[in-house]
DNA sequence: AAGTCATTGTGTAAAAATAACACTTTAAAA
DNA sequence: TTTTAAAGTGTTATTTTTACACAATGACTT
């Protein structure tokens, strides 16, 4: 399997023979179909949601599937993932990040297909499900089961990734309206991390970070005292990122 | 590019046509050669090292390359990465983890080749470079340049990954002898994180974690007062893992 | 044997971060 | 006007982090 061509010389040393025809070398490699799969999270009714479509494979009839597509011939995988999002949701500038690659040879019933999982976060309000994609729906992450392929595993890994990521990076704001109340923000964290947090300490924490811009506006659709609306100051954040040098495990 | 076959029916609703022949579907996908590349870190003389080989491509003559190989026809990528390690270093039970996938179409001069980067940590003392691989050498991570393909970028990403990872997981012990002094441990952290740490606080931190087993032995090759030797209690650690629920960015 | 050298090993106090906890205010709805 | 539901707000105790200096040890030198 190893691909270096080597020869012993008289000093018992080796010299690799240099390969001059890189194209020929690459042509000798096995080739594998590649897909990208997008784990698209949203937040609605105080629940973390995931956008799924019915599998279009007979063998997975009635099972849910991540939004994916194969990667084009010379397409960078990030581009493929953005393309999937654009084609399915019409959204352009969404948060997207590669999570990991899944390669089990039996993961696809049609033969070996390698897939690269991407995690995307989008604000459900900004998003119009395209009518064409009738079976495209938001599902509660907590309750979804019966997924096609290894998509349950991919979703779980992306969910764990998100839980960790949201603690260390301001991703969560991609799931909220541009202007949000602290209660909404806390609900988001509680839903994603699946824990309860102390309201006073939560507020103290975010105010201390000092990345929330007070818009002066208030909620207007609530049947009780409305909360103040804030925006996240991405600009200030990007100039302030600090590095943690602790050790903790 | 999108692969769902859909039809409007009289209610202006869509029904996907189910695909019954998954094999045929997969055969219609473009296929890409896949490699794994191992970023193998070691630690010696208080420096973080990386194991590299001379590129065997003419076009990259005299440049350094990560240890990689293409993935076999039905080979799980993790297995391919372990195989590369075994073939190149003779080591079996080493630490290995997938980091990310690189897909730029121009990253390989022989045409599109997608590579999945793995990070591996190994104890240089336990490792015998195989004579066959004459050009296989440890290099200082700080000083290496002139790498083949996009391997410099891959190395940098894996290095950043390692810096973060070592703060939160007990990986570092894979780079040290089984029994090590606290000075060695601190040197390792200082080298990888590229910072100076306070010796007393460093010790306090590790003793407080309570995962170090005092072997009762001492260093015996130092020209000064020898330090105590410790082992990491992986067993206790695996039963104690705690979860951090804070928010910090 | 005495002295020098380099590094180990140790404690405390101040500062910062976290965690626990309850009452008053506000606006909407009844 | 009253009720209701959530907003908004501070203090204290605890834990964690940081900063910092000197005595003990063993190897090496003379």
Coordinates of C-alpha atoms (C1' of nucleotides) in Angstrom, one line a residue:
Chain A
X1 CA 0.0 0.0 0.0
X2 CA 2.8 2.4 0.8
X3 CA 3.8 4.4 -2.2
X4 CA 7.4 5.3 -1.9
X5 CA 9.8 3.7 -4.3
X6 CA 13.2 3.2 -2.7
X7 CA 16.5 1.6 -3.5
X8 CA 19.4 0.6 -1.3
X9 CA 22.8 1.9 -2.5
X10 CA 26.2 0.6 -1.7
X11 CA 26.4 2.5 1.7
X12 CA 23.3 0.8 2.9
X13 CA 21.5 4.1 2.7
X14 CA 18.3 4.7 0.8
X15 CA 17.5 7.3 -1.8
X16 CA 13.9 7.8 -2.9
X17 CA 13.4 7.7 -6.6
X18 CA 11.7 11.0 -7.3
X19 CA 8.4 10.8 -9.0
X20 CA 8.3 13.2 -12.0
X21 CA 4.7 12.5 -13.2
X22 CA 2.5 13.6 -10.4
X23 CA -0.6 13.2 -12.5
X24 CA 0.1 9.6 -13.2
X25 CA 0.7 9.0 -9.5
X26 CA -2.6 10.5 -8.6
X27 CA -4.4 8.5 -11.3
X28 CA -3.2 5.4 -9.6
X29 CA -5.0 6.3 -6.4
X30 CA -8.4 4.8 -5.6
X31 CA -11.2 7.3 -6.0
X32 CA -14.1 7.9 -3.7
X33 CA -17.3 9.8 -4.1
X34 CA -17.5 12.7 -1.7
X35 CA -20.5 14.4 -0.3
X36 CA -21.0 17.3 2.2
X37 CA -23.7 17.1 4.8
X38 CA -25.0 20.2 6.5
X39 CA -26.2 20.0 10.1
X40 CA -28.3 23.1 10.1
X41 CA -29.4 24.3 13.6
X42 CA -32.1 26.8 14.3
X43 CA -33.7 28.0 17.5
X44 CA -37.5 28.4 17.9
X45 CA -39.9 28.1 20.8
X46 CA -37.1 27.7 23.2
X47 CA -35.9 24.6 21.5
X48 CA -32.9 23.8 19.4
X49 CA -34.1 22.7 15.9
X50 CA -32.5 21.0 13.0
X51 CA -33.4 21.3 9.4
X52 CA -34.1 17.9 7.7
X53 CA -35.5 16.6 4.5
X54 CA -37.1 13.2 3.7
X55 CA -34.5 10.9 2.3
X56 CA -35.0 10.4 -1.4
X57 CA -33.7 6.8 -1.3
X58 CA -36.2 4.1 -1.4
X59 CA -34.2 2.1 1.1
X60 CA -34.6 5.0 3.6
X61 CA -38.2 5.7 2.8
X62 CA -39.7 7.8 5.6
X63 CA -36.4 8.5 7.3
X64 CA -35.0 11.9 7.8
X65 CA -31.9 13.0 6.2
X66 CA -29.4 15.9 6.5
X67 CA -29.2 18.3 3.7
X68 CA -26.3 17.1 1.5
X69 CA -25.0 16.8 -1.9
X70 CA -22.0 15.5 -3.6
X71 CA -19.0 17.7 -4.1
X72 CA -18.5 19.0 -7.7
X73 CA -15.5 18.1 -9.6
X74 CA -13.2 20.9 -8.6
X75 CA -15.3 22.3 -5.8
X76 CA -13.8 23.2 -2.5
X77 CA -15.9 21.5 0.2
X78 CA -16.7 24.7 2.0
X79 CA -18.1 26.0 -1.2
X80 CA -20.2 22.8 -1.7
X81 CA -21.6 23.2 1.8
X82 CA -22.5 26.9 1.2
X83 CA -24.1 25.8 -2.1
X84 CA -26.2 23.3 -0.3
X85 CA -27.4 25.9 2.1
X86 CA -28.1 28.4 -0.7
X87 CA -30.0 25.9 -2.8
X88 CA -32.1 24.6 0.1
X89 CA -32.7 27.7 2.2
X90 CA -31.9 30.6 -0.1
X91 CA -29.6 32.0 2.5
X92 CA -26.1 33.3 1.6
X93 CA -24.2 34.6 4.5
X94 CA -24.7 32.0 7.2
X95 CA -22.4 30.7 9.7
X96 CA -20.8 27.5 8.6
X97 CA -17.9 25.4 9.8
X98 CA -16.4 22.0 9.0
X99 CA -16.8 19.6 11.8
X100 CA -15.4 16.2 10.7
X101 CA -15.3 13.6 8.0
X102 CA -17.1 10.3 8.1
X103 CA -15.6 7.4 6.2
X104 CA -17.1 4.1 7.2
X105 CA -17.3 2.0 4.0
X106 CA -20.9 0.9 4.8
X107 CA -22.3 4.2 5.6
X108 CA -24.0 4.6 2.3
X109 CA -26.1 1.7 0.8
X110 CA -24.9 2.6 -2.7
X111 CA -21.3 1.9 -2.0
X112 CA -18.5 3.8 -0.3
X113 CA -19.2 7.5 0.0
X114 CA -17.2 9.7 2.2
X115 CA -18.9 12.6 3.7
X116 CA -17.7 15.8 5.3
X117 CA -20.0 17.2 7.9
X118 CA -20.6 20.9 8.3
X119 CA -22.4 22.7 11.1
X120 CA -24.5 25.7 10.2
X121 CA -26.5 28.0 12.4
X122 CA -29.3 30.1 11.1
X123 CA -32.0 32.4 12.3
X124 CA -35.3 30.7 11.6
X125 CA -37.0 34.0 11.2
X126 CA -34.7 35.1 8.3
X127 CA -35.3 31.9 6.5
X128 CA -38.1 31.0 4.1
X129 CA -38.4 27.3 3.4
X130 CA -38.6 27.0 -0.3
X131 CA -42.0 25.6 -1.4
X132 CA -40.3 23.2 -3.8
X133 CA -38.7 21.4 -0.9
X134 CA -42.0 20.3 0.6
X135 CA -40.5 17.8 2.9
X136 CA -38.0 20.2 4.4
X137 CA -38.9 20.8 8.0
X138 CA -37.5 21.9 11.3
X139 CA -37.3 19.2 13.9
X140 CA -36.6 19.3 17.6
X141 CA -33.1 18.0 18.1
X142 CA -34.2 16.3 21.3
X143 CA -36.8 14.2 19.7
X144 CA -35.6 13.3 16.2
X145 CA -34.9 9.7 15.5
X146 CA -35.0 7.4 12.5
X147 CA -32.5 9.1 10.3
X148 CA -31.1 7.8 7.1
X149 CA -27.4 6.8 6.6
X150 CA -25.3 7.5 9.6
X151 CA -26.9 10.9 9.9
X152 CA -28.0 10.3 13.5
X153 CA -24.3 9.9 14.5
X154 CA -23.3 12.9 12.4
X155 CA -26.0 15.0 14.1
X156 CA -24.9 13.9 17.5
X157 CA -21.3 14.8 16.9
X158 CA -22.3 18.1 15.5
X159 CA -24.5 18.8 18.5
X160 CA -21.7 18.0 20.9
X161 CA -19.4 20.2 18.8
X162 CA -22.0 23.0 19.1
X163 CA -22.3 22.6 22.8
X164 CA -18.6 23.1 23.3
X165 CA -18.3 25.7 20.7
X166 CA -21.0 28.0 22.0
X167 CA -19.3 28.2 25.3
X168 CA -16.2 29.6 23.8
X169 CA -17.3 31.6 20.8
X170 CA -20.2 33.9 20.2
X171 CA -22.0 31.6 17.7
X172 CA -25.3 31.7 19.5
X173 CA -26.2 35.1 18.1
X174 CA -26.5 33.6 14.7
X175 CA -29.6 31.7 15.9
X176 CA -31.3 34.8 17.4
X177 CA -32.9 37.8 15.8
X178 CA -30.5 40.7 15.5
X179 CA -32.1 42.3 18.5
X180 CA -32.7 40.0 21.4
X181 CA -33.5 40.1 25.1
X182 CA -31.3 38.5 27.7
X183 CA -34.0 36.0 28.4
X184 CA -33.9 34.8 24.8
X185 CA -30.2 34.6 25.0
X186 CA -30.3 32.6 28.2
X187 CA -33.1 30.3 26.9
X188 CA -30.8 29.6 23.9
X189 CA -27.9 28.6 26.1
X190 CA -30.1 26.6 28.4
X191 CA -31.6 24.7 25.4
X192 CA -28.3 24.0 23.7
X193 CA -26.4 23.0 26.9
X194 CA -29.4 21.3 28.3
X195 CA -28.9 22.9 31.8
X196 CA -30.5 25.5 33.9
X197 CA -28.5 28.7 34.6
X198 CA -28.8 31.3 37.3
X199 CA -30.4 34.4 35.7
X200 CA -28.5 37.0 37.7
X201 CA -25.2 35.3 37.2
X202 CA -25.9 34.9 33.5
X203 CA -26.6 38.6 33.1
X204 CA -23.7 39.6 35.2
X205 CA -21.5 37.4 33.0
X206 CA -22.6 38.9 29.7
X207 CA -22.6 42.5 31.0
X208 CA -19.1 41.9 32.3
X209 CA -17.9 40.7 28.8
X210 CA -19.2 44.0 27.6
X211 CA -20.1 43.0 24.0
X212 CA -23.8 43.7 24.3
X213 CA -25.1 47.0 22.8
X214 CA -28.2 48.4 24.5
X215 CA -30.5 49.3 21.7
X216 CA -32.8 51.3 23.9
X217 CA -35.7 49.2 22.5
X218 CA -37.9 46.8 24.3
X219 CA -39.8 43.6 23.5
X220 CA -43.3 44.4 22.3
X221 CA -45.0 41.1 21.9
X222 CA -44.9 39.8 25.4
X223 CA -47.9 39.6 27.8
X224 CA -45.8 40.9 30.7
X225 CA -43.1 43.4 31.4
X226 CA -41.0 43.6 28.2
X227 CA -37.3 43.2 28.4
X228 CA -34.6 45.4 26.9
X229 CA -33.3 44.4 23.5
X230 CA -29.6 44.1 22.8
X231 CA -27.3 43.5 19.9
X232 CA -24.0 41.7 19.9
X233 CA -21.0 43.8 19.1
X234 CA -19.2 41.6 16.7
X235 CA -16.9 44.4 15.8
X236 CA -15.7 45.0 19.3
X237 CA -15.4 41.3 19.9
X238 CA -13.2 40.7 16.9
X239 CA -10.8 43.3 18.3
X240 CA -10.8 42.0 21.8
X241 CA -10.5 38.2 21.6
X242 CA -8.4 37.0 24.5
X243 CA -6.5 33.8 24.9
X244 CA -6.9 31.5 27.8
X245 CA -3.7 29.9 29.0
X246 CA -5.0 27.7 31.8
X247 CA -5.0 24.0 32.1
X248 CA -8.1 22.1 33.0
X249 CA -9.2 18.6 32.6
Chain B
X1 CA -26.0 20.0 -9.2
X2 CA -28.7 19.3 -6.7
X3 CA -29.8 15.7 -6.9
X4 CA -33.4 15.5 -5.8
X5 CA -35.8 14.6 -8.5
X6 CA -39.1 16.2 -7.8
X7 CA -42.5 16.7 -9.4
X8 CA -45.4 19.0 -8.8
X9 CA -48.7 17.4 -8.3
X10 CA -52.2 18.9 -8.7
X11 CA -52.2 20.4 -5.2
X12 CA -49.1 22.3 -5.9
X13 CA -47.3 20.0 -3.5
X14 CA -44.1 18.1 -4.3
X15 CA -43.4 14.5 -3.9
X16 CA -39.8 13.3 -4.3
X17 CA -39.4 10.4 -6.6
X18 CA -37.8 7.7 -4.5
X19 CA -34.5 6.4 -5.8
X20 CA -34.4 2.7 -5.7
X21 CA -31.0 2.1 -7.1
X22 CA -28.6 3.6 -4.6
X23 CA -25.6 2.0 -6.4
X24 CA -26.4 3.7 -9.6
X25 CA -26.9 7.0 -7.8
X26 CA -23.5 6.7 -6.2
X27 CA -21.9 5.8 -9.5
X28 CA -23.1 9.1 -10.9
X29 CA -21.1 11.0 -8.3
X30 CA -17.7 12.5 -9.2
X31 CA -14.9 10.6 -7.5
X32 CA -11.9 12.0 -5.8
X33 CA -8.6 10.5 -4.7
X34 CA -8.3 10.6 -0.9
X35 CA -5.2 10.6 1.2
X36 CA -4.6 10.8 4.9
X37 CA -1.7 12.9 6.3
X38 CA -0.3 12.4 9.7
X39 CA 1.0 15.3 11.7
X40 CA 3.2 13.4 14.1
X41 CA 4.4 15.4 17.1
X42 CA 7.2 14.5 19.5
X43 CA 9.0 16.2 22.3
X44 CA 12.7 16.2 22.7
X45 CA 15.3 18.6 24.1
X46 CA 12.5 20.8 25.4
X47 CA 11.2 21.4 21.9
X48 CA 8.1 20.3 20.1
X49 CA 9.1 18.2 17.1
X50 CA 7.4 16.9 14.0
X51 CA 8.2 13.9 12.0
X52 CA 8.7 14.6 8.3
X53 CA 10.0 12.8 5.2
X54 CA 11.5 14.2 2.0
X55 CA 8.8 14.6 -0.6
X56 CA 9.1 11.9 -3.3
X57 CA 7.7 14.2 -5.9
X58 CA 10.2 15.7 -8.3
X59 CA 8.3 19.0 -8.2
X60 CA 8.8 19.2 -4.5
X61 CA 12.4 18.1 -4.5
X62 CA 14.1 19.0 -1.2
X63 CA 10.9 19.9 0.5
X64 CA 9.5 18.3 3.6
X65 CA 6.3 16.4 3.6
X66 CA 4.0 15.0 6.2
X67 CA 3.7 11.2 6.4
X68 CA 0.7 10.3 4.2
X69 CA -0.7 7.7 1.9
X70 CA -3.8 7.3 -0.1
X71 CA -6.8 5.6 1.5
X72 CA -7.4 2.0 0.4
X73 CA -10.6 1.0 -1.4
X74 CA -12.7 0.2 1.6
X75 CA -10.4 1.5 4.3
X76 CA -11.8 3.6 7.1
X77 CA -9.7 6.8 7.3
X78 CA -8.7 6.3 10.9
X79 CA -7.4 2.9 9.9
X80 CA -5.4 4.4 7.1
X81 CA -3.9 6.9 9.5
X82 CA -2.9 4.1 11.9
X83 CA -1.5 2.2 9.0
X84 CA 0.7 5.1 8.0
X85 CA 2.0 5.3 11.5
X86 CA 2.7 1.6 11.7
X87 CA 4.4 1.5 8.4
X88 CA 6.6 4.5 9.0
X89 CA 7.3 4.3 12.7
X90 CA 6.5 0.7 13.6
X91 CA 4.3 1.9 16.5
X92 CA 0.9 0.5 17.1
X93 CA -0.9 2.0 20.0
X94 CA -0.3 5.7 19.5
X95 CA -2.5 8.6 20.1
X96 CA -4.3 9.7 16.9
X97 CA -7.2 12.0 16.2
X98 CA -8.7 13.4 13.1
X99 CA -8.3 17.1 12.8
X100 CA -9.8 18.3 9.5
X101 CA -10.1 17.8 5.8
X102 CA -8.4 19.9 3.2
X103 CA -10.0 20.1 -0.2
X104 CA -8.5 22.9 -2.3
X105 CA -8.4 21.6 -5.9
X106 CA -4.9 22.9 -6.5
X107 CA -3.4 21.5 -3.3
X108 CA -1.8 18.6 -5.2
X109 CA 0.2 19.1 -8.4
X110 CA -1.1 15.8 -9.9
X111 CA -4.8 16.9 -9.8
X112 CA -7.4 17.1 -7.2
X113 CA -6.6 15.1 -4.1
X114 CA -8.6 15.5 -0.9
X115 CA -6.7 14.9 2.3
X116 CA -7.8 14.2 5.8
X117 CA -5.3 15.5 8.4
X118 CA -4.7 13.4 11.6
X119 CA -2.7 14.5 14.6
X120 CA -0.6 12.0 16.4
X121 CA 1.5 12.3 19.5
X122 CA 4.3 9.9 20.2
X123 CA 7.1 9.4 22.7
X124 CA 10.4 9.9 20.8
X125 CA 12.2 7.5 23.1
X126 CA 9.8 4.6 22.2
X127 CA 10.2 5.1 18.6
X128 CA 12.9 3.7 16.3
X129 CA 13.1 5.3 12.9
X130 CA 13.2 2.6 10.4
X131 CA 16.4 2.5 8.5
X132 CA 14.7 2.1 5.2
X133 CA 13.1 5.5 5.6
X134 CA 16.4 7.3 5.5
X135 CA 15.0 10.8 5.0
X136 CA 12.6 10.4 7.9
X137 CA 13.6 12.9 10.6
X138 CA 12.3 14.9 13.5
X139 CA 12.2 18.6 13.0
X140 CA 11.7 21.5 15.3
X141 CA 8.1 22.8 14.7
X142 CA 9.3 26.3 15.3
X143 CA 11.8 26.3 12.5
X144 CA 10.5 24.1 9.8
X145 CA 9.6 25.7 6.5
X146 CA 9.7 24.8 2.9
X147 CA 7.1 22.1 3.0
X148 CA 5.5 20.3 0.1
X149 CA 1.8 20.6 -1.0
X150 CA -0.2 22.6 1.6
X151 CA 1.5 20.7 4.4
X152 CA 2.7 23.9 6.1
X153 CA -0.9 25.0 6.5
X154 CA -1.9 21.5 7.7
X155 CA 0.9 21.5 10.2
X156 CA -0.1 25.0 11.4
X157 CA -3.7 24.0 11.9
X158 CA -2.8 20.8 13.7
X159 CA -0.4 22.8 15.9
X160 CA -3.1 25.2 16.9
X161 CA -5.4 22.3 17.4
X162 CA -2.8 20.7 19.7
X163 CA -2.3 23.9 21.7
X164 CA -6.0 24.1 22.5
X165 CA -6.4 20.4 23.0
X166 CA -3.6 20.0 25.5
X167 CA -5.1 22.6 27.8
X168 CA -8.3 20.5 28.1
X169 CA -7.2 16.9 27.8
X170 CA -4.3 14.9 29.1
X171 CA -2.6 14.4 25.8
X172 CA 0.7 15.7 26.7
X173 CA 1.7 12.5 28.6
X174 CA 1.8 10.7 25.3
X175 CA 4.9 12.8 24.4
X176 CA 6.7 12.1 27.7
X177 CA 8.3 8.9 29.1
X178 CA 6.0 6.9 31.3
X179 CA 7.7 8.4 34.3
X180 CA 8.4 12.0 34.2
X181 CA 9.3 14.9 36.5
X182 CA 7.2 17.9 36.9
X183 CA 9.9 20.0 35.3
X184 CA 9.6 17.9 32.1
X185 CA 5.9 18.3 32.2
X186 CA 6.1 22.0 32.6
X187 CA 8.7 22.2 29.8
X188 CA 6.3 20.4 27.6
X189 CA 3.5 22.8 28.3
X190 CA 5.7 25.8 27.9
X191 CA 7.1 24.6 24.6
X192 CA 3.7 23.7 23.1
X193 CA 1.9 26.8 24.3
X194 CA 4.9 29.0 23.7
X195 CA 4.5 30.8 27.0
X196 CA 6.3 30.8 30.4
X197 CA 4.4 29.5 33.4
X198 CA 4.9 30.0 37.1
X199 CA 6.5 26.9 38.5
X200 CA 4.8 26.9 41.9
X201 CA 1.3 27.5 40.4
X202 CA 1.9 24.9 37.7
X203 CA 2.7 22.3 40.4
X204 CA -0.1 23.4 42.6
X205 CA -2.5 23.0 39.6
X206 CA -1.4 19.5 38.8
X207 CA -1.3 18.3 42.4
X208 CA -4.8 19.7 42.9
X209 CA -6.1 17.7 39.8
X210 CA -4.8 14.7 41.7
X211 CA -4.0 12.5 38.7
X212 CA -0.3 12.2 39.3
X213 CA 1.0 9.1 40.9
X214 CA 4.1 9.5 42.9
X215 CA 6.4 6.6 41.9
X216 CA 8.8 7.2 44.7
X217 CA 11.6 7.3 42.1
X218 CA 13.9 10.2 41.2
X219 CA 15.6 11.4 38.1
X220 CA 19.1 10.0 38.0
X221 CA 20.8 11.6 35.0
X222 CA 20.8 15.2 36.1
X223 CA 23.8 17.2 37.3
X224 CA 21.8 18.7 40.2
X225 CA 19.2 17.8 42.7
X226 CA 17.0 15.2 41.0
X227 CA 13.2 15.6 40.9
X228 CA 10.6 13.1 41.8
X229 CA 9.1 11.0 39.0
X230 CA 5.4 10.7 38.4
X231 CA 3.0 8.8 36.3
X232 CA -0.3 10.0 35.0
X233 CA -3.3 8.1 36.3
X234 CA -5.3 7.6 33.1
X235 CA -7.6 5.2 34.9
X236 CA -8.6 7.6 37.6
X237 CA -8.9 10.4 35.0
X238 CA -11.3 8.4 32.8
X239 CA -13.6 7.9 35.8
X240 CA -13.5 11.6 36.9
X241 CA -13.9 13.7 33.8
X242 CA -15.8 16.7 34.7
X243 CA -17.8 19.1 32.5
X244 CA -17.3 22.8 32.4
X245 CA -20.6 24.8 32.0
X246 CA -19.2 28.3 31.9
X247 CA -19.3 30.8 29.1
X248 CA -16.1 32.6 28.1
X249 CA -15.1 34.3 24.9
Chain C
dA1 C1' 35.7 17.9 53.3
dA2 C1' 34.1 22.3 52.1
dG3 C1' 32.1 25.2 49.0
dT4 C1' 29.7 26.2 44.7
dC5 C1' 26.1 25.4 41.5
dA6 C1' 21.6 24.4 39.6
dT7 C1' 17.4 22.9 40.4
dT8 C1' 13.8 21.0 43.5
dG9 C1' 10.4 21.8 46.7
dT10 C1' 7.3 24.6 49.4
dG11 C1' 3.3 28.7 51.4
dT12 C1' 0.9 32.8 51.7
dA13 C1' -1.7 36.7 50.6
dA14 C1' -4.2 39.5 47.4
dA15 C1' -7.3 39.6 43.5
dA16 C1' -10.5 37.8 40.5
dA17 C1' -14.1 34.7 39.2
dT18 C1' -17.9 31.9 40.4
dA19 C1' -21.9 30.4 42.9
dA20 C1' -25.8 30.8 45.8
dC21 C1' -29.6 33.3 46.8
dA22 C1' -34.8 37.0 47.2
dC23 C1' -37.1 41.0 46.6
dT24 C1' -38.9 45.1 44.0
dT25 C1' -40.4 46.9 39.5
dT26 C1' -42.9 47.0 35.4
dA27 C1' -46.2 46.4 31.8
dA28 C1' -50.0 43.7 30.1
dA29 C1' -54.2 41.4 30.8
dA30 C1' -58.2 40.6 33.3
Chain D
dT1 C1' -57.8 48.1 40.4
dT2 C1' -56.0 43.8 40.8
dT3 C1' -53.6 40.0 39.1
dT4 C1' -50.0 37.9 36.6
dA5 C1' -45.5 37.0 34.7
dA6 C1' -41.3 38.1 33.9
dA7 C1' -37.6 42.0 34.2
dG8 C1' -34.3 43.9 36.8
dT9 C1' -31.0 44.2 40.5
dG10 C1' -26.6 43.3 44.9
dT11 C1' -24.3 41.0 48.4
dT12 C1' -21.9 37.4 50.5
dA13 C1' -19.3 33.2 50.7
dT14 C1' -16.4 30.2 48.1
dT15 C1' -13.2 29.0 44.9
dT16 C1' -9.7 29.9 41.7
dT17 C1' -6.0 32.4 40.0
dT18 C1' -2.0 35.1 40.3
dA19 C1' 2.2 37.0 42.2
dC20 C1' 6.1 36.2 44.6
dA21 C1' 11.0 34.3 47.6
dC22 C1' 13.7 31.3 50.3
dA23 C1' 15.4 26.9 52.2
dA24 C1' 16.8 22.0 50.9
dT25 C1' 19.1 18.8 48.1
dG26 C1' 22.4 16.3 45.4
dA27 C1' 26.1 16.7 42.0
dC28 C1' 30.3 18.6 40.9
dT29 C1' 34.6 21.1 41.8
dT30 C1' 38.7 22.0 44.3

